[in-house]
Amino acid sequence: MSELEPERADSALWDELRLSTQARIGLGRTGDSLPTRRVLEFRSAHAAARDAVHMPLEVDKFAVDVEKVGVGAPVVVTSKATSRAEYLRRPDLGRSPDDLSSIDKGDFDVGFVLSDGLSPRALMDHGSSMLEALVTELSDTYSIAPPVIATEARVALGDHIAEAMGVRTVVVLIGERPGLSVADSLGIYLTHLPAPGKSDADRNCISNIHPPEGLGYQQSAKIVASLISGARKLGRSGVALKDTSRAEALESSEALTIE
């Protein structure tokens, strides 16, 4: 049985639409099922997502890349989850630290925690470049603590680490749950005045960072800078804090056009 493209007369339309999305659209059919090629593509994407979840973070290699950013040698900590399998079964253990005694407490405006999360691959692919963009954007305005690499980590582990670091705002870079379109997407969670016990309502999230298809490093860094500035004025982060960077950029563009 031949493999039929959806709406053969409109195949050019589907080809054009596929350029603007990673979603699986216009896949065609073979009888009552998908074409073999599309089934194999799906299985390949599913395998990549599973691999991204289970692969361990190459800590030593990643630490070298992080140190090159120039804000200090990273300290490596882990959660109470003793293995990747336990981390996946017990999210609660990923939110609590095992031992933070290796972190030297200071007095800093911003601290960065680089966490493997549900996609260590995302942290390996984008973590050091994203950190570099953040440091470039923030270092002229804020004091920055030496970075911390956290393994088997959930977002809330950053609150414990931030308390040990002595920072007023913590920025957690973490591998996001892989999907069937993207297996290496990075997320950023920002918490102002962090402390153990903070909830997700106290944080701001920037997700889908994986250039060139997703959000870029510089754009993400500008959003973080806007959120930090807003949090310091407001006295808190979370649901009460909104990102104004896009509106400010639009206003600047309109002003230049008028001039």
Coordinates of C-alpha atoms in Angstrom, one line a residue:
M1 CA 0.0 0.0 0.0
S2 CA 1.4 3.4 -1.0
E3 CA 2.2 6.1 1.6
L4 CA -0.1 9.0 1.0
E5 CA 0.7 12.6 1.9
P6 CA -2.1 14.5 3.6
E7 CA -4.2 16.4 1.1
R8 CA -1.8 15.7 -1.8
A9 CA -2.8 18.9 -3.6
D10 CA -1.8 20.9 -0.5
S11 CA 1.6 19.2 0.2
A12 CA 3.4 22.4 -0.5
L13 CA 1.3 24.1 2.2
W14 CA 2.2 21.4 4.7
D15 CA 5.9 21.7 3.8
E16 CA 5.7 25.4 4.4
L17 CA 3.9 25.0 7.8
R18 CA 6.5 22.5 9.0
L19 CA 9.1 25.2 8.7
S20 CA 7.4 27.2 11.5
T21 CA 6.8 24.5 14.1
Q22 CA 8.4 21.4 15.5
A23 CA 5.0 19.9 16.1
R24 CA 4.1 16.8 14.1
I25 CA 1.7 18.0 11.5
G26 CA 0.6 16.8 8.1
L27 CA 2.1 13.4 8.6
G28 CA 0.2 11.5 5.9
R29 CA -1.2 8.0 6.1
T30 CA -0.8 4.5 5.0
G31 CA -4.2 2.9 5.1
D32 CA -5.5 3.6 8.6
S33 CA -2.0 4.2 10.1
L34 CA 0.9 6.6 9.7
P35 CA 3.6 6.1 7.1
T36 CA 6.5 3.9 8.2
R37 CA 8.9 6.8 8.0
R38 CA 6.7 8.9 10.4
V39 CA 6.5 6.0 12.9
L40 CA 10.2 5.6 12.9
E41 CA 10.7 9.3 13.4
F42 CA 8.4 9.2 16.4
R43 CA 10.2 6.2 17.9
S44 CA 13.5 7.9 17.4
A45 CA 12.3 11.1 19.2
H46 CA 10.9 9.0 22.0
A47 CA 14.2 7.2 22.4
A48 CA 16.1 10.5 22.5
A49 CA 13.8 11.8 25.2
R50 CA 14.3 8.7 27.3
D51 CA 18.1 8.9 26.9
A52 CA 18.1 12.6 27.9
V53 CA 16.3 11.7 31.1
H54 CA 18.5 8.8 32.1
M55 CA 22.0 10.0 30.9
P56 CA 24.3 11.2 33.8
L57 CA 25.7 14.7 33.8
E58 CA 29.4 14.7 32.8
V59 CA 30.3 16.7 35.9
D60 CA 34.1 17.1 35.4
K61 CA 33.7 18.2 31.8
F62 CA 30.9 20.5 32.6
A63 CA 32.7 22.1 35.5
V64 CA 35.7 23.0 33.2
D65 CA 33.2 24.8 30.8
V66 CA 31.6 26.6 33.7
E67 CA 34.9 27.8 35.2
K68 CA 35.9 29.3 31.8
V69 CA 33.0 31.8 32.2
G70 CA 35.1 33.6 34.8
V71 CA 33.0 33.9 38.0
G72 CA 34.9 31.3 40.0
A73 CA 35.5 27.6 40.1
P74 CA 32.1 25.8 40.6
V75 CA 31.3 23.8 43.7
V76 CA 29.6 20.5 43.1
V77 CA 26.8 19.3 45.4
T78 CA 24.1 16.7 45.2
S79 CA 20.6 16.1 46.5
K80 CA 19.6 13.3 48.9
A81 CA 18.8 11.1 45.9
T82 CA 21.6 8.6 45.7
S83 CA 21.1 7.5 42.1
R84 CA 19.4 8.6 38.9
A85 CA 16.8 5.9 39.4
E86 CA 16.0 7.0 42.9
Y87 CA 15.9 10.6 41.7
L88 CA 13.2 9.8 39.2
R89 CA 11.2 7.8 41.6
R90 CA 11.5 10.2 44.6
P91 CA 11.1 13.8 43.6
D92 CA 11.1 14.8 47.2
L93 CA 14.7 13.7 47.6
G94 CA 15.8 15.8 44.7
R95 CA 14.5 18.9 46.6
S96 CA 16.7 18.4 49.7
P97 CA 20.5 18.7 49.8
D98 CA 22.9 16.0 50.9
D99 CA 25.8 18.2 52.1
L100 CA 26.4 21.9 51.5
S101 CA 29.5 22.3 53.7
S102 CA 31.7 22.8 50.6
I103 CA 29.9 26.1 49.8
D104 CA 31.6 29.2 51.3
K105 CA 28.9 31.7 52.5
G106 CA 29.3 35.2 51.3
D107 CA 27.3 38.4 50.7
F108 CA 26.2 38.5 47.0
D109 CA 23.4 39.9 45.0
V110 CA 23.0 36.9 42.6
G111 CA 23.9 33.3 42.7
F112 CA 23.7 30.7 39.9
V113 CA 22.8 27.0 40.4
L114 CA 23.3 24.8 37.4
S115 CA 21.1 21.7 37.9
D116 CA 20.9 18.6 35.8
G117 CA 17.1 18.2 36.4
L118 CA 15.2 16.0 34.0
S119 CA 17.6 16.6 31.1
P120 CA 21.3 16.6 32.0
R121 CA 21.8 16.8 28.2
A122 CA 20.2 20.2 28.2
L123 CA 22.6 21.5 30.8
M124 CA 25.6 20.1 28.9
D125 CA 24.4 21.6 25.7
H126 CA 23.3 25.0 26.9
G127 CA 24.3 25.5 30.5
S128 CA 27.8 27.2 30.2
S129 CA 26.7 29.4 27.2
M130 CA 23.6 30.5 29.1
L131 CA 25.7 31.3 32.2
E132 CA 28.1 33.3 30.1
A133 CA 25.2 35.4 28.7
L134 CA 23.8 35.9 32.2
V135 CA 27.1 37.0 33.6
T136 CA 27.7 39.4 30.7
E137 CA 24.3 40.9 31.2
L138 CA 24.4 41.2 35.1
S139 CA 28.0 41.5 36.2
D140 CA 28.2 45.3 35.7
T141 CA 25.2 45.8 38.1
Y142 CA 25.3 43.0 40.6
S143 CA 27.8 41.0 42.6
I144 CA 27.8 37.4 41.6
A145 CA 28.7 34.4 43.8
P146 CA 30.8 31.5 42.5
P147 CA 28.5 29.1 40.7
V148 CA 27.2 25.8 42.1
I149 CA 26.6 22.6 40.0
A150 CA 23.9 20.5 41.5
T151 CA 23.2 16.9 40.5
E152 CA 20.1 14.8 40.9
A153 CA 18.5 18.2 41.5
R154 CA 15.0 19.6 41.5
V155 CA 14.2 23.3 41.4
A156 CA 13.6 23.7 45.1
L157 CA 17.1 22.5 45.9
G158 CA 18.2 25.9 44.8
D159 CA 16.7 27.5 47.8
H160 CA 18.9 25.5 50.2
I161 CA 21.9 26.2 48.1
A162 CA 21.1 29.9 47.9
E163 CA 20.9 30.1 51.7
A164 CA 24.3 28.5 52.0
M165 CA 25.8 30.8 49.3
G166 CA 24.4 34.0 51.0
V167 CA 22.7 35.5 47.9
R168 CA 19.7 37.8 47.7
T169 CA 18.5 36.3 44.3
V170 CA 19.1 32.8 43.1
V171 CA 18.9 31.8 39.4
V172 CA 18.5 28.1 38.8
L173 CA 19.4 26.8 35.4
I174 CA 17.9 23.3 35.0
G175 CA 17.3 20.7 32.3
E176 CA 13.6 20.6 31.5
R177 CA 11.5 17.5 31.0
P178 CA 12.3 16.3 27.5
G179 CA 9.5 16.2 24.9
L180 CA 9.0 14.4 21.6
S181 CA 10.1 17.6 19.8
V182 CA 12.9 18.8 22.0
A183 CA 15.1 16.7 24.3
D184 CA 17.6 19.4 25.3
S185 CA 15.5 22.4 26.5
L186 CA 16.8 24.4 29.4
G187 CA 14.7 26.3 32.0
I188 CA 15.6 29.2 34.3
Y189 CA 13.9 29.6 37.7
L190 CA 14.4 32.9 39.6
T191 CA 13.7 33.3 43.3
H192 CA 14.2 36.6 45.2
L193 CA 15.1 36.3 48.9
P194 CA 15.2 32.5 48.6
A195 CA 14.8 30.3 51.6
P196 CA 13.9 26.6 52.1
G197 CA 10.1 26.3 52.0
K198 CA 9.5 28.7 49.1
S199 CA 6.8 27.4 46.7
D200 CA 6.6 27.7 42.9
A201 CA 4.4 30.7 43.4
D202 CA 7.4 32.5 44.7
R203 CA 9.4 31.9 41.5
N204 CA 9.5 33.2 38.0
C205 CA 10.2 30.8 35.1
I206 CA 11.8 31.2 31.7
S207 CA 11.5 28.0 29.6
N208 CA 12.2 26.6 26.2
I209 CA 15.8 27.8 26.0
H210 CA 17.5 25.9 23.2
P211 CA 18.7 28.0 20.3
P212 CA 18.4 28.2 17.4
E213 CA 14.8 26.8 17.5
G214 CA 14.0 27.9 21.0
L215 CA 14.7 31.0 23.1
G216 CA 18.2 32.4 22.7
Y217 CA 20.8 33.0 25.4
Q218 CA 20.9 36.8 25.1
Q219 CA 17.2 37.2 25.0
S220 CA 16.8 35.0 28.1
A221 CA 19.6 36.9 29.9
K222 CA 17.8 40.2 29.3
I223 CA 14.5 38.7 30.7
V224 CA 16.4 37.6 33.8
A225 CA 17.9 41.0 34.2
S226 CA 14.5 42.6 34.0
L227 CA 13.1 40.2 36.5
I228 CA 15.9 40.8 39.0
S229 CA 15.5 44.5 38.7
G230 CA 11.7 44.2 39.2
A231 CA 12.1 41.8 42.1
R232 CA 14.5 44.1 44.0
K233 CA 12.0 47.0 43.6
L234 CA 9.0 44.9 44.5
G235 CA 10.7 43.0 47.3
R236 CA 9.7 39.6 46.0
S237 CA 9.5 37.4 43.0
G238 CA 6.8 35.1 41.8
V239 CA 3.2 35.6 40.6
A240 CA 3.3 39.3 41.6
L241 CA 6.3 40.0 39.4
K242 CA 5.9 40.4 35.6
D243 CA 8.5 40.5 32.8
T244 CA 8.6 43.9 31.2
S245 CA 11.7 43.4 29.0
R246 CA 9.7 42.8 25.9
A247 CA 7.5 45.9 26.4
E248 CA 10.6 48.0 27.1
A249 CA 12.3 46.7 24.0
L250 CA 9.2 47.5 21.9
E251 CA 9.0 51.0 23.3
S252 CA 12.6 51.6 22.5
S253 CA 12.1 50.4 18.9
E254 CA 9.1 52.6 18.5
A255 CA 11.0 55.6 19.8
L256 CA 13.8 55.0 17.4
T257 CA 11.3 54.7 14.5
I258 CA 9.7 58.0 15.4
E259 CA 13.0 59.8 15.7

